[in-house]
Every structure is written in C-alpha cells, then in structure tokens.
XYZ file of N, CA and C in Angstrom:
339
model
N 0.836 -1.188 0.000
C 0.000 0.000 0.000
C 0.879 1.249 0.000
N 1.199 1.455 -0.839
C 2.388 2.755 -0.624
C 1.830 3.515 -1.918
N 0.432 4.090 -2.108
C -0.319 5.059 -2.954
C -1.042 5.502 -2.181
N -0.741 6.992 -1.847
C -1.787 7.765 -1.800
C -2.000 8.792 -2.101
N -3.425 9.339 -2.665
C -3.592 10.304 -3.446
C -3.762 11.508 -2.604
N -3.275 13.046 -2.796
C -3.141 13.970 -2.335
C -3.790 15.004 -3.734
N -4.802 16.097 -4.013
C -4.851 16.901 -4.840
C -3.843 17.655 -4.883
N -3.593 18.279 -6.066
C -2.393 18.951 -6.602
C -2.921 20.386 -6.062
N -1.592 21.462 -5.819
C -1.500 22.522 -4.825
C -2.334 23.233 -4.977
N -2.759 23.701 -5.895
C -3.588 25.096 -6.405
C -5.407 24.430 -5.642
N -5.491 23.292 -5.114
C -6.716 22.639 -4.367
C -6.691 23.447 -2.839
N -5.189 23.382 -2.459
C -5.092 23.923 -1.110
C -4.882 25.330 -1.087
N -3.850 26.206 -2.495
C -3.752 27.596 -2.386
C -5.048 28.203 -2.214
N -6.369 27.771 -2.679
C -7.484 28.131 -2.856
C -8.822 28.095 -1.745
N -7.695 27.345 -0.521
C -8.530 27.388 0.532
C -8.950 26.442 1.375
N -9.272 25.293 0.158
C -9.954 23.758 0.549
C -8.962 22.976 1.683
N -9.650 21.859 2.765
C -8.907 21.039 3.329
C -9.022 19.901 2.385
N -8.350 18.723 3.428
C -8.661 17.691 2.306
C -8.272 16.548 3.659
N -9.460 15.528 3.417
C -9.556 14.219 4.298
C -9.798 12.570 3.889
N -8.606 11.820 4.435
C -8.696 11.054 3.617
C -8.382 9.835 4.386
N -8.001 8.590 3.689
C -7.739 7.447 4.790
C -6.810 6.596 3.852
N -6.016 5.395 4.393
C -5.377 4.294 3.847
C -5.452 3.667 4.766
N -6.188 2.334 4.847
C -6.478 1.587 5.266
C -6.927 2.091 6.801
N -6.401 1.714 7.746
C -6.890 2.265 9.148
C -6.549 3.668 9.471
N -5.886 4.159 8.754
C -5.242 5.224 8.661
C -5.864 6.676 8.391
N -6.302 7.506 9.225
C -7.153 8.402 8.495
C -5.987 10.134 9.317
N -6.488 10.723 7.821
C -5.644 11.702 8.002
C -6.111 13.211 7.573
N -5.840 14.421 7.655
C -6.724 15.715 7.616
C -5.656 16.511 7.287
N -5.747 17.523 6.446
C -5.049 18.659 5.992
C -5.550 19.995 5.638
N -5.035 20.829 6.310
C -5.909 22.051 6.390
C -4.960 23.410 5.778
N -5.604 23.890 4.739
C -4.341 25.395 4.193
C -4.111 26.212 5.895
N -3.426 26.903 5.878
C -2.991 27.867 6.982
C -2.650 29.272 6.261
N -3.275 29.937 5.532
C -2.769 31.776 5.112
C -1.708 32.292 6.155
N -1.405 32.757 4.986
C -0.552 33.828 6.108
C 0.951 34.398 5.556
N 1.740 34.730 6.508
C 3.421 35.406 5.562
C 4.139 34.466 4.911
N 3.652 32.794 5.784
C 4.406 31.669 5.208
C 3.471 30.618 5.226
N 2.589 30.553 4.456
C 1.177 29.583 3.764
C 1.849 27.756 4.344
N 1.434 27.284 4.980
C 1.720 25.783 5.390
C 0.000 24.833 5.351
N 0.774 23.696 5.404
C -0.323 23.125 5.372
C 0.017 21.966 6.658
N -1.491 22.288 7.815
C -1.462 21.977 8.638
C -1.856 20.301 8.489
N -1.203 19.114 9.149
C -1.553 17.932 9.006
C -1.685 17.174 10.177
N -2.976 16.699 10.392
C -3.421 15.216 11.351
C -3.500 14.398 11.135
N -2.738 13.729 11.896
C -3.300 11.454 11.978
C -3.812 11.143 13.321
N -4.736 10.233 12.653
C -5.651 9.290 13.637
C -6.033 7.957 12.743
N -5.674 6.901 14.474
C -6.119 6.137 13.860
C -7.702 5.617 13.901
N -8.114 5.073 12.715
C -10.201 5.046 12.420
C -10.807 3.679 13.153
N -11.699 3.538 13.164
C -12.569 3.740 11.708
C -13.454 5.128 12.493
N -13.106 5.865 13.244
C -13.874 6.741 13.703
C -13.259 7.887 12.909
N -14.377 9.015 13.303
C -14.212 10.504 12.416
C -12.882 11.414 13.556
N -12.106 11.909 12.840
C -11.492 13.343 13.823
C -12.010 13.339 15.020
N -13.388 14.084 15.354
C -13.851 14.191 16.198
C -13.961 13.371 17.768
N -14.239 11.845 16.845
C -14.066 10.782 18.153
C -12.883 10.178 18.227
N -11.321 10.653 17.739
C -10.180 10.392 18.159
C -9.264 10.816 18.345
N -8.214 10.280 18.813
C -7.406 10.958 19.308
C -6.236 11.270 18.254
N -5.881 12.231 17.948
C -4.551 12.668 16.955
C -3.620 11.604 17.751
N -2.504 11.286 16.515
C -1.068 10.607 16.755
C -0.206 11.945 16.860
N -0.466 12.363 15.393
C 0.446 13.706 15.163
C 0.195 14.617 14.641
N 0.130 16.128 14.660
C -0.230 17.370 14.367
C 1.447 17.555 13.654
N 1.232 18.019 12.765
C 2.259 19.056 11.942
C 2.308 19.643 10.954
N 3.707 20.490 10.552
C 3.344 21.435 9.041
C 3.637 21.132 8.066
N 3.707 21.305 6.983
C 4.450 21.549 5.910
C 4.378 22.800 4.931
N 5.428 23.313 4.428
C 5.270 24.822 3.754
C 4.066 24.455 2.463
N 3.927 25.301 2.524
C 2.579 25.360 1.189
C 3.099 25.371 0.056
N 4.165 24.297 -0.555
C 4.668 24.248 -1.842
C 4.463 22.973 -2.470
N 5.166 22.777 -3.183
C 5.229 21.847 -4.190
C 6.402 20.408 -3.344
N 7.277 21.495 -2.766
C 8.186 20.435 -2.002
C 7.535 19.927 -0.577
N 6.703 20.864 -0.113
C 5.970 20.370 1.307
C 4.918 19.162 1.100
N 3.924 19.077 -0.505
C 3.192 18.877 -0.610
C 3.746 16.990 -0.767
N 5.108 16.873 -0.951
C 5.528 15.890 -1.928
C 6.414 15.568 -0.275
N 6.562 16.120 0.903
C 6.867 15.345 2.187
C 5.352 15.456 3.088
N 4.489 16.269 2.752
C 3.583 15.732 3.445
C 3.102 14.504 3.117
N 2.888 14.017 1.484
C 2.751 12.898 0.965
C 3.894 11.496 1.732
N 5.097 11.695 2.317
C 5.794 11.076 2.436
C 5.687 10.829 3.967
N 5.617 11.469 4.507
C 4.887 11.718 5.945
C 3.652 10.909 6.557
N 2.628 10.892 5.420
C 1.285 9.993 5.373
C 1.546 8.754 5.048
N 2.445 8.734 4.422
C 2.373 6.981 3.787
C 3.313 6.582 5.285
N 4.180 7.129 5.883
C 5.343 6.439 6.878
C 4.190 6.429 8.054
N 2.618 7.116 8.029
C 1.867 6.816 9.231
C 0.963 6.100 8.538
N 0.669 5.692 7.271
C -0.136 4.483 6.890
C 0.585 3.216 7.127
N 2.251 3.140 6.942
C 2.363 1.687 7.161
C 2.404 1.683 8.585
N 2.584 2.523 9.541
C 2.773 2.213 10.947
C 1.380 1.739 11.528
N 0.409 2.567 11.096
C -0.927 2.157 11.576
C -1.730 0.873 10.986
N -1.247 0.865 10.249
C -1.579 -0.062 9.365
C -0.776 -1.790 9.399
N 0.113 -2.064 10.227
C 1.415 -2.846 10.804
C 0.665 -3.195 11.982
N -0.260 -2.381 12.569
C -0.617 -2.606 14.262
C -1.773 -3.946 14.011
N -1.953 -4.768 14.943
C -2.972 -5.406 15.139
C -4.399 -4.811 14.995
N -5.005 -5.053 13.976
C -6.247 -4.917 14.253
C -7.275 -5.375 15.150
N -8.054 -3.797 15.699
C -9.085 -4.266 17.150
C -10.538 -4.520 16.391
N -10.771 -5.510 17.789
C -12.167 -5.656 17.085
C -12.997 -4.534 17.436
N -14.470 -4.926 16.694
C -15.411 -3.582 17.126
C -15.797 -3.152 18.282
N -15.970 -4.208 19.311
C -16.328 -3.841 20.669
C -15.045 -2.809 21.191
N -13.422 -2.944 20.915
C -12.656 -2.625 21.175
C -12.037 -1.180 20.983
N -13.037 -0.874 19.446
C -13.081 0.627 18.518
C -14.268 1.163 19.441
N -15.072 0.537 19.775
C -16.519 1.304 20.233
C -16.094 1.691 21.815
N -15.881 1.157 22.219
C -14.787 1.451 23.586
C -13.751 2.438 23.836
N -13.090 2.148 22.776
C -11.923 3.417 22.836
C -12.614 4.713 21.994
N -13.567 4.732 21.739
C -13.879 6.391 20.984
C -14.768 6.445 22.138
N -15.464 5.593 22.808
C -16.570 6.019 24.165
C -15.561 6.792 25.462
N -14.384 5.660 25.559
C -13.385 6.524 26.246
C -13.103 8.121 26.110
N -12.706 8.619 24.732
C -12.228 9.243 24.162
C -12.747 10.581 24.614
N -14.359 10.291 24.006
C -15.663 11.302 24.488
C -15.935 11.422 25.435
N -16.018 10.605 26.752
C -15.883 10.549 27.786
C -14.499 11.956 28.177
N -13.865 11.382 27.961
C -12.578 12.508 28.214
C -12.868 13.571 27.432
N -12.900 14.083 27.068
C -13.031 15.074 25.968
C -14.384 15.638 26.656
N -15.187 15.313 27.222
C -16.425 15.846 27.507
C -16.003 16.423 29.037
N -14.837 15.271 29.565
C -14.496 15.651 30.965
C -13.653 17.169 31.098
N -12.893 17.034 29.851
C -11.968 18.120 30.183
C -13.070 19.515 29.805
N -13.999 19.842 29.352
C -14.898 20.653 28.533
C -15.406 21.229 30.120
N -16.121 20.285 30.797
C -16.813 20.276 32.316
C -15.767 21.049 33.477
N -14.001 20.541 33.234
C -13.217 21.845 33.979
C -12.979 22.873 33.408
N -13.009 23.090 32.349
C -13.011 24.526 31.431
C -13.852 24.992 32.186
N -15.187 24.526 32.653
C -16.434 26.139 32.936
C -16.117 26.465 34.271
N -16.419 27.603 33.799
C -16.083 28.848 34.817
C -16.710 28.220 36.416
C-alpha cells in the first residue's frame, strides 16, 4: 500500500482542506494563510471521524510543491505504521472512541467557569 492520493497545490492555495484514509489510517489537511502559507496535518487512527479520536500527530508543511511531496511522504510512513498494528475488534473501537468522548467531555466540564 504505498499510494496515496493527495490533490495537486492550487486545491489547497485556494482554501480547501482535504480528508482522507489508507487503510486504518485516516488523516486531515488544512491550508494555513498567512506570511508563510503551510499546510497543517493530522493522523488518527479510524474507523472513527477526527472528532471521536485521538490525533497521533499534528504538523506542518510549507505550502509548496516540495511540502506537498513530504507531506505525501509523511502519510504513507503513518499508513504503514498504523496499518502494521494489530487490528481491534469492534467492541474494542466502540470502547476506545466512548473513552475518548468521555474525556473530551471531561476536560470541557473543567473549562467552565
């Protein structure tokens, strides 16, 4: 499994994110404007959405042609890692994103004032 498709730059100069998966592997990319245009990148591992998991890794890459071609290189080195792990069963996915929300709802509850 060492293909994955990324849209070509002028998708991200223009604004768009872009979300995608390889195999268990799901991953998010977001433009960032600004003096030095990057493109912001997340991994998690699925079959759940962003929302119900937990990031592996947050990072950048410059908004070029050369960032676009190590963010690509970046995704595939966290598709085979995630993708290498034992697969859980469903009770085991439904558990760990219940965890997840659970936490995530906990930390929300010490935020208020």
């Amino acid at each position: 499994m060492d293909e994955l498709f990324l849209p070509v730059l002028s998708h991200f100069e223009n604004g768009n994110f872009w979300t995608a998966s390889g195999g268990r592997m799901r991953y998010r990319v977001d433009p960032e404007p600004g003096e030095e245009p990057q493109l912001a990148a997340r991994v998690w591992e699925g079959p759940w959405s962003l929302a119900d998991s937990p990031v592996e890794e947050e990072t950048r890459f410059p908004l070029s042609e050369e960032g676009l071609e190590a963010l690509r290189a970046w995704a595939l080195g966290w598709q085979k890692t995630i993708n290498a792990r034992p697969p859980k069963t469903l009770a085991e996915t439904i558990a760990a994103r219940d965890a997840f929300r659970a936490a995530r709802e906990a930390e929300k509850e010490q935020e208020k004032p």
